[in-house]
């Protein structure tokens, strides 16, 4: 079985996330979505306005038909080393240092890396801007 892995916060869950999961699921037989725990969000982004806690975000993601398993993560570049997977799918806007280190680790450990373009016209940033106006 070919396992696909992707990471994210998935707080302002939207159509772009749904398309990410749908497209990611096509690279294997089993899609694992790692959702970041609350403590780490606030540690790296102290001013983040998070709508839902980890449990709620995990439940939302778990209900999406393309997702086979939801797991918790703290830091992508550390936690990726502990997960059994074959393909690492990265969203087009995920470019921070942790993702870069995770991609490097994948390449050194014979894991396929796929970077998907973001869905046009939708993002968590756009949603936040509309809500917080």
N, CA, C and O atoms as a GROMACS GRO file, in nm:
protein
  532
    1UNK      N    1   0.084  -0.118   0.000
    1UNK     CA    2   0.000   0.000   0.000
    1UNK      C    3   0.089   0.125   0.000
    1UNK      O    4   0.182   0.136   0.080
    2UNK      N    5   0.059   0.217  -0.089
    2UNK     CA    6   0.135   0.341  -0.099
    2UNK      C    7   0.067   0.448  -0.015
    2UNK      O    8  -0.049   0.484  -0.038
    3UNK      N    9   0.142   0.500   0.085
    3UNK     CA   10   0.086   0.599   0.178
    3UNK      C   11   0.133   0.739   0.143
    3UNK      O   12   0.251   0.763   0.116
    4UNK      N   13   0.038   0.831   0.146
    4UNK     CA   14   0.062   0.972   0.115
    4UNK      C   15   0.044   1.051   0.244
    4UNK      O   16  -0.044   1.022   0.324
    5UNK      N   17   0.129   1.152   0.263
    5UNK     CA   18   0.128   1.232   0.385
    5UNK      C   19   0.128   1.380   0.350
    5UNK      O   20   0.201   1.424   0.262
    6UNK      N   21   0.044   1.456   0.420
    6UNK     CA   22   0.047   1.602   0.409
    6UNK      C   23   0.028   1.662   0.548
    6UNK      O   24  -0.030   1.598   0.636
    7UNK      N   25   0.076   1.784   0.567
    7UNK     CA   26   0.074   1.852   0.696
    7UNK      C   27   0.001   1.985   0.684
    7UNK      O   28  -0.002   2.046   0.577
    8UNK      N   29  -0.057   2.031   0.795
    8UNK     CA   30  -0.116   2.164   0.798
    8UNK      C   31  -0.186   2.194   0.928
    8UNK      O   32  -0.201   2.107   1.014
    9UNK      N   33  -0.230   2.318   0.940
    9UNK     CA   34  -0.308   2.361   1.056
    9UNK      C   35  -0.456   2.332   1.031
    9UNK      O   36  -0.524   2.278   1.118
   10UNK      N   37  -0.505   2.368   0.913
   10UNK     CA   38  -0.643   2.342   0.870
   10UNK      C   39  -0.746   2.404   0.964
   10UNK      O   40  -0.846   2.341   0.998
   11UNK      N   41  -0.721   2.527   1.005
   11UNK     CA   42  -0.814   2.596   1.094
   11UNK      C   43  -0.930   2.655   1.016
   11UNK      O   44  -1.046   2.624   1.046
   12UNK      N   45  -0.903   2.737   0.920
   12UNK     CA   46  -1.009   2.794   0.836
   12UNK      C   47  -1.029   2.698   0.720
   12UNK      O   48  -0.996   2.730   0.606
   13UNK      N   49  -1.084   2.580   0.749
   13UNK     CA   50  -1.099   2.475   0.650
   13UNK      C   51  -1.185   2.527   0.534
   13UNK      O   52  -1.293   2.582   0.556
   14UNK      N   53  -1.136   2.510   0.411
   14UNK     CA   54  -1.204   2.568   0.296
   14UNK      C   55  -1.188   2.479   0.172
   14UNK      O   56  -1.126   2.373   0.177
   15UNK      N   57  -1.244   2.525   0.063
   15UNK     CA   58  -1.245   2.451  -0.063
   15UNK      C   59  -1.104   2.415  -0.110
   15UNK      O   60  -1.083   2.306  -0.163
   16UNK      N   61  -1.009   2.503  -0.090
   16UNK     CA   62  -0.871   2.474  -0.130
   16UNK      C   63  -0.814   2.355  -0.055
   16UNK      O   64  -0.740   2.275  -0.112
   17UNK      N   65  -0.848   2.343   0.074
   17UNK     CA   66  -0.803   2.227   0.151
   17UNK      C   67  -0.867   2.099   0.096
   17UNK      O   68  -0.800   1.997   0.081
   18UNK      N   69  -0.996   2.107   0.067
   18UNK     CA   70  -1.066   1.991   0.011
   18UNK      C   71  -0.998   1.945  -0.118
   18UNK      O   72  -0.976   1.825  -0.137
   19UNK      N   73  -0.964   2.040  -0.205
   19UNK     CA   74  -0.898   2.005  -0.331
   19UNK      C   75  -0.757   1.951  -0.305
   19UNK      O   76  -0.712   1.860  -0.376
   20UNK      N   77  -0.687   2.004  -0.204
   20UNK     CA   78  -0.556   1.950  -0.168
   20UNK      C   79  -0.569   1.803  -0.130
   20UNK      O   80  -0.492   1.720  -0.178
   21UNK      N   81  -0.665   1.771  -0.044
   21UNK     CA   82  -0.684   1.632  -0.001
   21UNK      C   83  -0.722   1.543  -0.119
   21UNK      O   84  -0.672   1.432  -0.131
   22UNK      N   85  -0.810   1.592  -0.204
   22UNK     CA   86  -0.852   1.513  -0.319
   22UNK      C   87  -0.733   1.485  -0.411
   22UNK      O   88  -0.712   1.370  -0.452
   23UNK      N   89  -0.657   1.587  -0.444
   23UNK     CA   90  -0.543   1.570  -0.534
   23UNK      C   91  -0.433   1.486  -0.470
   23UNK      O   92  -0.372   1.402  -0.536
   24UNK      N   93  -0.407   1.508  -0.341
   24UNK     CA   94  -0.303   1.431  -0.270
   24UNK      C   95  -0.339   1.283  -0.268
   24UNK      O   96  -0.252   1.198  -0.283
   25UNK      N   97  -0.466   1.253  -0.248
   25UNK     CA   98  -0.509   1.113  -0.237
   25UNK      C   99  -0.480   1.033  -0.364
   25UNK      O  100  -0.472   0.910  -0.359
   26UNK      N  101  -0.466   1.101  -0.475
   26UNK     CA  102  -0.443   1.033  -0.604
   26UNK      C  103  -0.299   0.985  -0.621
   26UNK      O  104  -0.268   0.914  -0.716
   27UNK      N  105  -0.210   1.024  -0.528
   27UNK     CA  106  -0.070   0.982  -0.537
   27UNK      C  107  -0.044   0.851  -0.463
   27UNK      O  108   0.070   0.805  -0.456
   28UNK      N  109  -0.148   0.792  -0.408
   28UNK     CA  110  -0.132   0.667  -0.336
   28UNK      C  111  -0.265   0.604  -0.303
   28UNK      O  112  -0.368   0.639  -0.360
   29UNK      N  113  -0.260   0.510  -0.209
   29UNK     CA  114  -0.379   0.435  -0.170
   29UNK      C  115  -0.437   0.479  -0.036
   29UNK      O  116  -0.550   0.443  -0.002
   30UNK      N  117  -0.360   0.557   0.039
   30UNK     CA  118  -0.397   0.586   0.178
   30UNK      C  119  -0.344   0.725   0.212
   30UNK      O  120  -0.223   0.749   0.206
   31UNK      N  121  -0.433   0.817   0.247
   31UNK     CA  122  -0.392   0.954   0.277
   31UNK      C  123  -0.390   0.980   0.427
   31UNK      O  124  -0.491   0.964   0.496
   32UNK      N  125  -0.275   1.021   0.476
   32UNK     CA  126  -0.256   1.060   0.616
   32UNK      C  127  -0.245   1.212   0.619
   32UNK      O  128  -0.163   1.271   0.548
   33UNK      N  129  -0.328   1.276   0.702
   33UNK     CA  130  -0.321   1.420   0.718
   33UNK      C  131  -0.275   1.449   0.861
   33UNK      O  132  -0.340   1.409   0.957
   34UNK      N  133  -0.162   1.519   0.872
   34UNK     CA  134  -0.109   1.558   1.002
   34UNK      C  135  -0.159   1.700   1.032
   34UNK      O  136  -0.136   1.793   0.955
   35UNK      N  137  -0.226   1.714   1.146
   35UNK     CA  138  -0.283   1.842   1.189
   35UNK      C  139  -0.199   1.894   1.305
   35UNK      O  140  -0.173   1.821   1.401
   36UNK      N  141  -0.158   2.019   1.297
   36UNK     CA  142  -0.070   2.074   1.400
   36UNK      C  143  -0.145   2.098   1.531
   36UNK      O  144  -0.258   2.147   1.532
   37UNK      N  145  -0.080   2.061   1.642
   37UNK     CA  146  -0.138   2.079   1.775
   37UNK      C  147  -0.138   2.226   1.815
   37UNK      O  148  -0.055   2.304   1.767
   38UNK      N  149  -0.231   2.262   1.901
   38UNK     CA  150  -0.252   2.402   1.941
   38UNK      C  151  -0.127   2.468   1.998
   38UNK      O  152  -0.094   2.581   1.962
   39UNK      N  153  -0.057   2.397   2.087
   39UNK     CA  154   0.060   2.457   2.154
   39UNK      C  155   0.164   2.505   2.054
   39UNK      O  156   0.225   2.610   2.073
   40UNK      N  157   0.185   2.428   1.949
   40UNK     CA  158   0.287   2.463   1.850
   40UNK      C  159   0.244   2.581   1.765
   40UNK      O  160   0.328   2.663   1.727
   41UNK      N  161   0.117   2.590   1.733
   41UNK     CA  162   0.068   2.705   1.656
   41UNK      C  163   0.099   2.833   1.733
   41UNK      O  164   0.153   2.928   1.677
   42UNK      N  165   0.065   2.833   1.861
   42UNK     CA  166   0.083   2.954   1.943
   42UNK      C  167   0.231   2.981   1.973
   42UNK      O  168   0.270   3.095   1.998
   43UNK      N  169   0.312   2.877   1.970
   43UNK     CA  170   0.455   2.895   1.993
   43UNK      C  171   0.520   2.964   1.872
   43UNK      O  172   0.602   3.054   1.889
   44UNK      N  173   0.484   2.919   1.752
   44UNK     CA  174   0.546   2.975   1.632
   44UNK      C  175   0.476   3.101   1.582
   44UNK      O  176   0.538   3.186   1.518
   45UNK      N  177   0.347   3.113   1.612
   45UNK     CA  178   0.270   3.232   1.571
   45UNK      C  179   0.188   3.280   1.690
   45UNK      O  180   0.068   3.255   1.697
   46UNK      N  181   0.251   3.349   1.784
   46UNK     CA  182   0.183   3.389   1.908
   46UNK      C  183   0.057   3.474   1.888
   46UNK      O  184  -0.032   3.473   1.973
   47UNK      N  185   0.049   3.546   1.778
   47UNK     CA  186  -0.067   3.632   1.753
   47UNK      C  187  -0.171   3.566   1.663
   47UNK      O  188  -0.266   3.633   1.620
   48UNK      N  189  -0.156   3.439   1.635
   48UNK     CA  190  -0.249   3.370   1.546
   48UNK      C  191  -0.389   3.369   1.605
   48UNK      O  192  -0.409   3.343   1.724
   49UNK      N  193  -0.485   3.398   1.520
   49UNK     CA  194  -0.625   3.394   1.560
   49UNK      C  195  -0.682   3.260   1.514
   49UNK      O  196  -0.729   3.246   1.400
   50UNK      N  197  -0.678   3.162   1.602
   50UNK     CA  198  -0.722   3.026   1.570
   50UNK      C  199  -0.868   3.011   1.610
   50UNK      O  200  -0.905   3.039   1.724
   51UNK      N  201  -0.951   2.966   1.516
   51UNK     CA  202  -1.094   2.949   1.543
   51UNK      C  203  -1.124   2.822   1.621
   51UNK      O  204  -1.203   2.822   1.715
   52UNK      N  205  -1.059   2.712   1.581
   52UNK     CA  206  -1.092   2.581   1.635
   52UNK      C  207  -0.971   2.518   1.702
   52UNK      O  208  -0.857   2.541   1.662
   53UNK      N  209  -0.997   2.439   1.805
   53UNK     CA  210  -0.887   2.370   1.872
   53UNK      C  211  -0.847   2.245   1.792
   53UNK      O  212  -0.914   2.208   1.695
   54UNK      N  213  -0.739   2.182   1.835
   54UNK     CA  214  -0.686   2.067   1.763
   54UNK      C  215  -0.791   1.957   1.744
   54UNK      O  216  -0.806   1.903   1.634
   55UNK      N  217  -0.863   1.926   1.849
   55UNK     CA  218  -0.964   1.818   1.841
   55UNK      C  219  -1.069   1.850   1.735
   55UNK      O  220  -1.105   1.764   1.655
   56UNK      N  221  -1.116   1.974   1.734
   56UNK     CA  222  -1.219   2.013   1.637
   56UNK      C  223  -1.163   2.010   1.494
   56UNK      O  224  -1.228   1.959   1.403
   57UNK      N  225  -1.043   2.065   1.475
   57UNK     CA  226  -0.982   2.066   1.341
   57UNK      C  227  -0.961   1.923   1.291
   57UNK      O  228  -0.983   1.894   1.174
   58UNK      N  229  -0.917   1.836   1.380
   58UNK     CA  230  -0.895   1.695   1.344
   58UNK      C  231  -1.026   1.628   1.303
   58UNK      O  232  -1.029   1.550   1.207
   59UNK      N  233  -1.132   1.658   1.376
   59UNK     CA  234  -1.263   1.600   1.342
   59UNK      C  235  -1.310   1.646   1.205
   59UNK      O  236  -1.361   1.567   1.126
   60UNK      N  237  -1.293   1.776   1.176
   60UNK     CA  238  -1.332   1.828   1.044
   60UNK      C  239  -1.257   1.753   0.934
   60UNK      O  240  -1.317   1.704   0.839
   61UNK      N  241  -1.127   1.746   0.948
   61UNK     CA  242  -1.043   1.683   0.846
   61UNK      C  243  -1.078   1.535   0.832
   61UNK      O  244  -1.084   1.483   0.721
   62UNK      N  245  -1.101   1.468   0.943
   62UNK     CA  246  -1.132   1.325   0.942
   62UNK      C  247  -1.262   1.294   0.867
   62UNK      O  248  -1.279   1.184   0.816
   63UNK      N  249  -1.353   1.390   0.860
   63UNK     CA  250  -1.481   1.368   0.792
   63UNK      C  251  -1.472   1.379   0.640
   63UNK      O  252  -1.568   1.348   0.570
   64UNK      N  253  -1.359   1.422   0.589
   64UNK     CA  254  -1.344   1.437   0.444
   64UNK      C  255  -1.315   1.301   0.383
   64UNK      O  256  -1.224   1.231   0.428
   65UNK      N  257  -1.390   1.265   0.281
   65UNK     CA  258  -1.385   1.130   0.226
   65UNK      C  259  -1.250   1.088   0.169
   65UNK      O  260  -1.224   0.968   0.158
   66UNK      N  261  -1.166   1.181   0.133
   66UNK     CA  262  -1.036   1.147   0.076
   66UNK      C  263  -0.933   1.111   0.183
   66UNK      O  264  -0.829   1.054   0.153
   67UNK      N  265  -0.963   1.145   0.308
   67UNK     CA  266  -0.868   1.129   0.419
   67UNK      C  267  -0.891   0.994   0.487
   67UNK      O  268  -1.003   0.961   0.526
   68UNK      N  269  -0.783   0.916   0.501
   68UNK     CA  270  -0.792   0.786   0.567
   68UNK      C  271  -0.752   0.791   0.714
   68UNK      O  272  -0.801   0.712   0.794
   69UNK      N  273  -0.664   0.885   0.748
   69UNK     CA  274  -0.614   0.890   0.885
   69UNK      C  275  -0.571   1.033   0.919
   69UNK      O  276  -0.511   1.101   0.836
   70UNK      N  277  -0.604   1.076   1.039
   70UNK     CA  278  -0.560   1.207   1.088
   70UNK      C  279  -0.471   1.184   1.209
   70UNK      O  280  -0.505   1.108   1.300
   71UNK      N  281  -0.355   1.250   1.208
   71UNK     CA  282  -0.261   1.238   1.320
   71UNK      C  283  -0.221   1.378   1.366
   71UNK      O  284  -0.239   1.477   1.294
   72UNK      N  285  -0.169   1.385   1.486
   72UNK     CA  286  -0.121   1.512   1.541
   72UNK      C  287   0.026   1.531   1.507
   72UNK      O  288   0.102   1.435   1.496
   73UNK      N  289   0.064   1.657   1.489
   73UNK     CA  290   0.207   1.684   1.476
   73UNK      C  291   0.242   1.813   1.549
   73UNK      O  292   0.159   1.900   1.572
   74UNK      N  293   0.370   1.820   1.585
   74UNK     CA  294   0.425   1.938   1.653
   74UNK      C  295   0.508   2.019   1.553
   74UNK      O  296   0.471   2.132   1.519
   75UNK      N  297   0.619   1.962   1.507
   75UNK     CA  298   0.708   2.026   1.410
   75UNK      C  299   0.725   1.933   1.291
   75UNK      O  300   0.769   1.819   1.306
   76UNK      N  301   0.690   1.981   1.172
   76UNK     CA  302   0.692   1.897   1.053
   76UNK      C  303   0.827   1.830   1.029
   76UNK      O  304   0.833   1.712   0.993
   77UNK      N  305   0.936   1.905   1.048
   77UNK     CA  306   1.068   1.849   1.017
   77UNK      C  307   1.114   1.743   1.115
   77UNK      O  308   1.203   1.664   1.083
   78UNK      N  309   1.057   1.740   1.231
   78UNK     CA  310   1.090   1.636   1.330
   78UNK      C  311   0.991   1.520   1.322
   78UNK      O  312   1.031   1.403   1.322
   79UNK      N  313   0.863   1.552   1.316
   79UNK     CA  314   0.761   1.447   1.319
   79UNK      C  315   0.758   1.363   1.192
   79UNK      O  316   0.719   1.246   1.197
   80UNK      N  317   0.799   1.420   1.079
   80UNK     CA  318   0.797   1.344   0.953
   80UNK      C  319   0.885   1.219   0.962
   80UNK      O  320   0.859   1.120   0.895
   81UNK      N  321   0.988   1.225   1.044
   81UNK     CA  322   1.081   1.113   1.059
   81UNK      C  323   1.019   0.994   1.132
   81UNK      O  324   1.073   0.883   1.128
   82UNK      N  325   0.906   1.016   1.200
   82UNK     CA  326   0.843   0.912   1.281
   82UNK      C  327   0.721   0.848   1.213
   82UNK      O  328   0.657   0.761   1.271
   83UNK      N  329   0.690   0.891   1.093
   83UNK     CA  330   0.567   0.848   1.026
   83UNK      C  331   0.601   0.755   0.910
   83UNK      O  332   0.696   0.779   0.835
   84UNK      N  333   0.523   0.650   0.896
   84UNK     CA  334   0.538   0.555   0.786
   84UNK      C  335   0.460   0.608   0.664
   84UNK      O  336   0.337   0.609   0.666
   85UNK      N  337   0.532   0.650   0.560
   85UNK     CA  338   0.469   0.703   0.440
   85UNK      C  339   0.564   0.686   0.321
   85UNK      O  340   0.682   0.655   0.338
   86UNK      N  341   0.510   0.707   0.201
   86UNK     CA  342   0.589   0.695   0.079
   86UNK      C  343   0.600   0.826   0.001
   86UNK      O  344   0.702   0.855  -0.061
   87UNK      N  345   0.492   0.906   0.006
   87UNK     CA  346   0.485   1.030  -0.072
   87UNK      C  347   0.450   1.145   0.022
   87UNK      O  348   0.354   1.137   0.098
   88UNK      N  349   0.529   1.252   0.016
   88UNK     CA  350   0.505   1.373   0.094
   88UNK      C  351   0.446   1.478   0.000
   88UNK      O  352   0.512   1.521  -0.094
   89UNK      N  353   0.322   1.518   0.027
   89UNK     CA  354   0.256   1.618  -0.056
   89UNK      C  355   0.257   1.751   0.020
   89UNK      O  356   0.216   1.760   0.135
   90UNK      N  357   0.306   1.853  -0.050
   90UNK     CA  358   0.323   1.985   0.009
   90UNK      C  359   0.237   2.084  -0.069
   90UNK      O  360   0.237   2.084  -0.192
   91UNK      N  361   0.164   2.167   0.004
   91UNK     CA  362   0.085   2.272  -0.060
   91UNK      C  363   0.175   2.378  -0.121
   91UNK      O  364   0.287   2.400  -0.074
   92UNK      N  365   0.127   2.443  -0.224
   92UNK     CA  366   0.206   2.543  -0.295
   92UNK      C  367   0.253   2.659  -0.211
   92UNK      O  368   0.353   2.722  -0.244
   93UNK      N  369   0.183   2.690  -0.104
   93UNK     CA  370   0.220   2.804  -0.021
   93UNK      C  371   0.304   2.764   0.101
   93UNK      O  372   0.342   2.851   0.180
   94UNK      N  373   0.333   2.637   0.117
   94UNK     CA  374   0.412   2.591   0.231
   94UNK      C  375   0.561   2.598   0.196
   94UNK      O  376   0.614   2.512   0.125
   95UNK      N  377   0.627   2.703   0.247
   95UNK     CA  378   0.767   2.724   0.210
   95UNK      C  379   0.857   2.753   0.329
   95UNK      O  380   0.976   2.781   0.311
   96UNK      N  381   0.804   2.748   0.450
   96UNK     CA  382   0.883   2.784   0.568
   96UNK      C  383   0.996   2.683   0.592
   96UNK      O  384   1.001   2.577   0.529
   97UNK      N  385   1.085   2.718   0.683
   97UNK     CA  386   1.204   2.638   0.711
   97UNK      C  387   1.176   2.494   0.747
   97UNK      O  388   1.247   2.403   0.703
   98UNK      N  389   1.072   2.471   0.827
   98UNK     CA  390   1.037   2.334   0.867
   98UNK      C  391   1.001   2.247   0.747
   98UNK      O  392   1.042   2.132   0.739
   99UNK      N  393   0.926   2.303   0.655
   99UNK     CA  394   0.889   2.230   0.533
   99UNK      C  395   1.014   2.204   0.449
   99UNK      O  396   1.031   2.095   0.395
  100UNK      N  397   1.100   2.304   0.438
  100UNK     CA  398   1.223   2.286   0.359
  100UNK      C  399   1.310   2.174   0.417
  100UNK      O  400   1.366   2.093   0.344
  101UNK      N  401   1.321   2.171   0.550
  101UNK     CA  402   1.400   2.065   0.614
  101UNK      C  403   1.332   1.929   0.595
  101UNK      O  404   1.400   1.828   0.576
  102UNK      N  405   1.200   1.925   0.600
  102UNK     CA  406   1.127   1.799   0.579
  102UNK      C  407   1.147   1.748   0.437
  102UNK      O  408   1.166   1.629   0.415
  103UNK      N  409   1.143   1.838   0.340
  103UNK     CA  410   1.166   1.800   0.200
  103UNK      C  411   1.307   1.744   0.184
  103UNK      O  412   1.326   1.643   0.117
  104UNK      N  413   1.403   1.809   0.243
  104UNK     CA  414   1.542   1.762   0.235
  104UNK      C  415   1.554   1.622   0.296
  104UNK      O  416   1.619   1.535   0.238
  105UNK      N  417   1.490   1.600   0.412
  105UNK     CA  418   1.493   1.469   0.476
  105UNK      C  419   1.430   1.364   0.385
  105UNK      O  420   1.483   1.254   0.371
  106UNK      N  421   1.317   1.399   0.322
  106UNK     CA  422   1.250   1.305   0.232
  106UNK      C  423   1.342   1.264   0.118
  106UNK      O  424   1.352   1.146   0.085
  107UNK      N  425   1.408   1.360   0.058
  107UNK     CA  426   1.497   1.330  -0.054
  107UNK      C  427   1.614   1.242  -0.011
  107UNK      O  428   1.658   1.156  -0.086
  108UNK      N  429   1.664   1.263   0.111
  108UNK     CA  430   1.774   1.182   0.163
  108UNK      C  431   1.728   1.041   0.202
  108UNK      O  432   1.810   0.951   0.215
  109UNK      N  433   1.597   1.022   0.220
  109UNK     CA  434   1.544   0.894   0.266
  109UNK      C  435   1.451   0.829   0.164
  109UNK      O  436   1.364   0.750   0.199
  110UNK      N  437   1.471   0.863   0.037
  110UNK     CA  438   1.399   0.800  -0.074
  110UNK      C  439   1.247   0.811  -0.064
  110UNK      O  440   1.176   0.717  -0.099
  111UNK      N  441   1.199   0.925  -0.018
  111UNK     CA  442   1.055   0.952  -0.014
  111UNK      C  443   1.024   1.046  -0.131
  111UNK      O  444   1.098   1.141  -0.156
  112UNK      N  445   0.918   1.019  -0.200
  112UNK     CA  446   0.876   1.105  -0.310
  112UNK      C  447   0.819   1.235  -0.252
  112UNK      O  448   0.750   1.233  -0.151
  113UNK      N  449   0.849   1.347  -0.316
  113UNK     CA  450   0.796   1.477  -0.274
  113UNK      C  451   0.717   1.535  -0.391
  113UNK      O  452   0.767   1.543  -0.503
  114UNK      N  453   0.593   1.575  -0.363
  114UNK     CA  454   0.507   1.636  -0.464
  114UNK      C  455   0.462   1.771  -0.411
  114UNK      O  456   0.406   1.780  -0.302
  115UNK      N  457   0.485   1.876  -0.489
  115UNK     CA  458   0.437   2.010  -0.451
  115UNK      C  459   0.318   2.042  -0.542
  115UNK      O  460   0.331   2.046  -0.664
  116UNK      N  461   0.202   2.064  -0.479
  116UNK     CA  462   0.081   2.096  -0.553
  116UNK      C  463   0.056   2.246  -0.554
  116UNK      O  464   0.080   2.314  -0.454
  117UNK      N  465   0.009   2.297  -0.666
  117UNK     CA  466  -0.028   2.438  -0.673
  117UNK      C  467  -0.152   2.462  -0.587
  117UNK      O  468  -0.236   2.374  -0.572
  118UNK      N  469  -0.160   2.581  -0.532
  118UNK     CA  470  -0.276   2.613  -0.451
  118UNK      C  471  -0.398   2.633  -0.540
  118UNK      O  472  -0.385   2.668  -0.657
  119UNK      N  473  -0.514   2.613  -0.484
  119UNK     CA  474  -0.639   2.634  -0.555
  119UNK      C  475  -0.659   2.785  -0.572
  119UNK      O  476  -0.652   2.860  -0.475
  120UNK      N  477  -0.683   2.827  -0.693
  120UNK     CA  478  -0.696   2.970  -0.724
  120UNK      C  479  -0.815   3.033  -0.650
  120UNK      O  480  -0.922   2.974  -0.639
  121UNK      N  481  -0.793   3.153  -0.599
  121UNK     CA  482  -0.901   3.235  -0.545
  121UNK      C  483  -0.942   3.206  -0.402
  121UNK      O  484  -1.036   3.267  -0.352
  122UNK      N  485  -0.874   3.113  -0.334
  122UNK     CA  486  -0.914   3.081  -0.197
  122UNK      C  487  -0.789   3.052  -0.114
  122UNK      O  488  -0.695   2.986  -0.160
  123UNK      N  489  -0.790   3.102   0.008
  123UNK     CA  490  -0.684   3.072   0.103
  123UNK      C  491  -0.733   3.112   0.241
  123UNK      O  492  -0.830   3.187   0.254
  124UNK      N  493  -0.666   3.061   0.342
  124UNK     CA  494  -0.701   3.100   0.479
  124UNK      C  495  -0.682   3.249   0.498
  124UNK      O  496  -0.758   3.313   0.570
  125UNK      N  497  -0.580   3.304   0.436
  125UNK     CA  498  -0.554   3.449   0.447
  125UNK      C  499  -0.670   3.530   0.389
  125UNK      O  500  -0.714   3.628   0.450
  126UNK      N  501  -0.719   3.490   0.274
  126UNK     CA  502  -0.833   3.560   0.212
  126UNK      C  503  -0.954   3.553   0.303
  126UNK      O  504  -1.023   3.653   0.322
  127UNK      N  505  -0.981   3.436   0.360
  127UNK     CA  506  -1.095   3.419   0.450
  127UNK      C  507  -1.080   3.509   0.571
  127UNK      O  508  -1.175   3.578   0.609
  128UNK      N  509  -0.963   3.508   0.632
  128UNK     CA  510  -0.939   3.592   0.751
  128UNK      C  511  -0.959   3.740   0.719
  128UNK      O  512  -1.019   3.812   0.798
  129UNK      N  513  -0.910   3.784   0.605
  129UNK     CA  514  -0.924   3.924   0.566
  129UNK      C  515  -1.071   3.962   0.550
  129UNK      O  516  -1.111   4.071   0.590
  130UNK      N  517  -1.151   3.873   0.494
  130UNK     CA  518  -1.294   3.901   0.476
  130UNK      C  519  -1.368   3.902   0.609
  130UNK      O  520  -1.455   3.987   0.631
  131UNK      N  521  -1.334   3.810   0.697
  131UNK     CA  522  -1.401   3.798   0.827
  131UNK      C  523  -1.362   3.915   0.919
  131UNK      O  524  -1.447   3.969   0.989
  132UNK      N  525  -1.237   3.951   0.918
  132UNK     CA  526  -1.186   4.049   1.013
  132UNK      C  527  -1.198   4.194   0.966
  132UNK      O  528  -1.148   4.284   1.033
  133UNK      N  529  -1.263   4.217   0.854
  133UNK     CA  530  -1.280   4.355   0.804
  133UNK      C  531  -1.368   4.436   0.896
  133UNK      O  532  -1.393   4.554   0.870
   0.00000   0.00000   0.00000
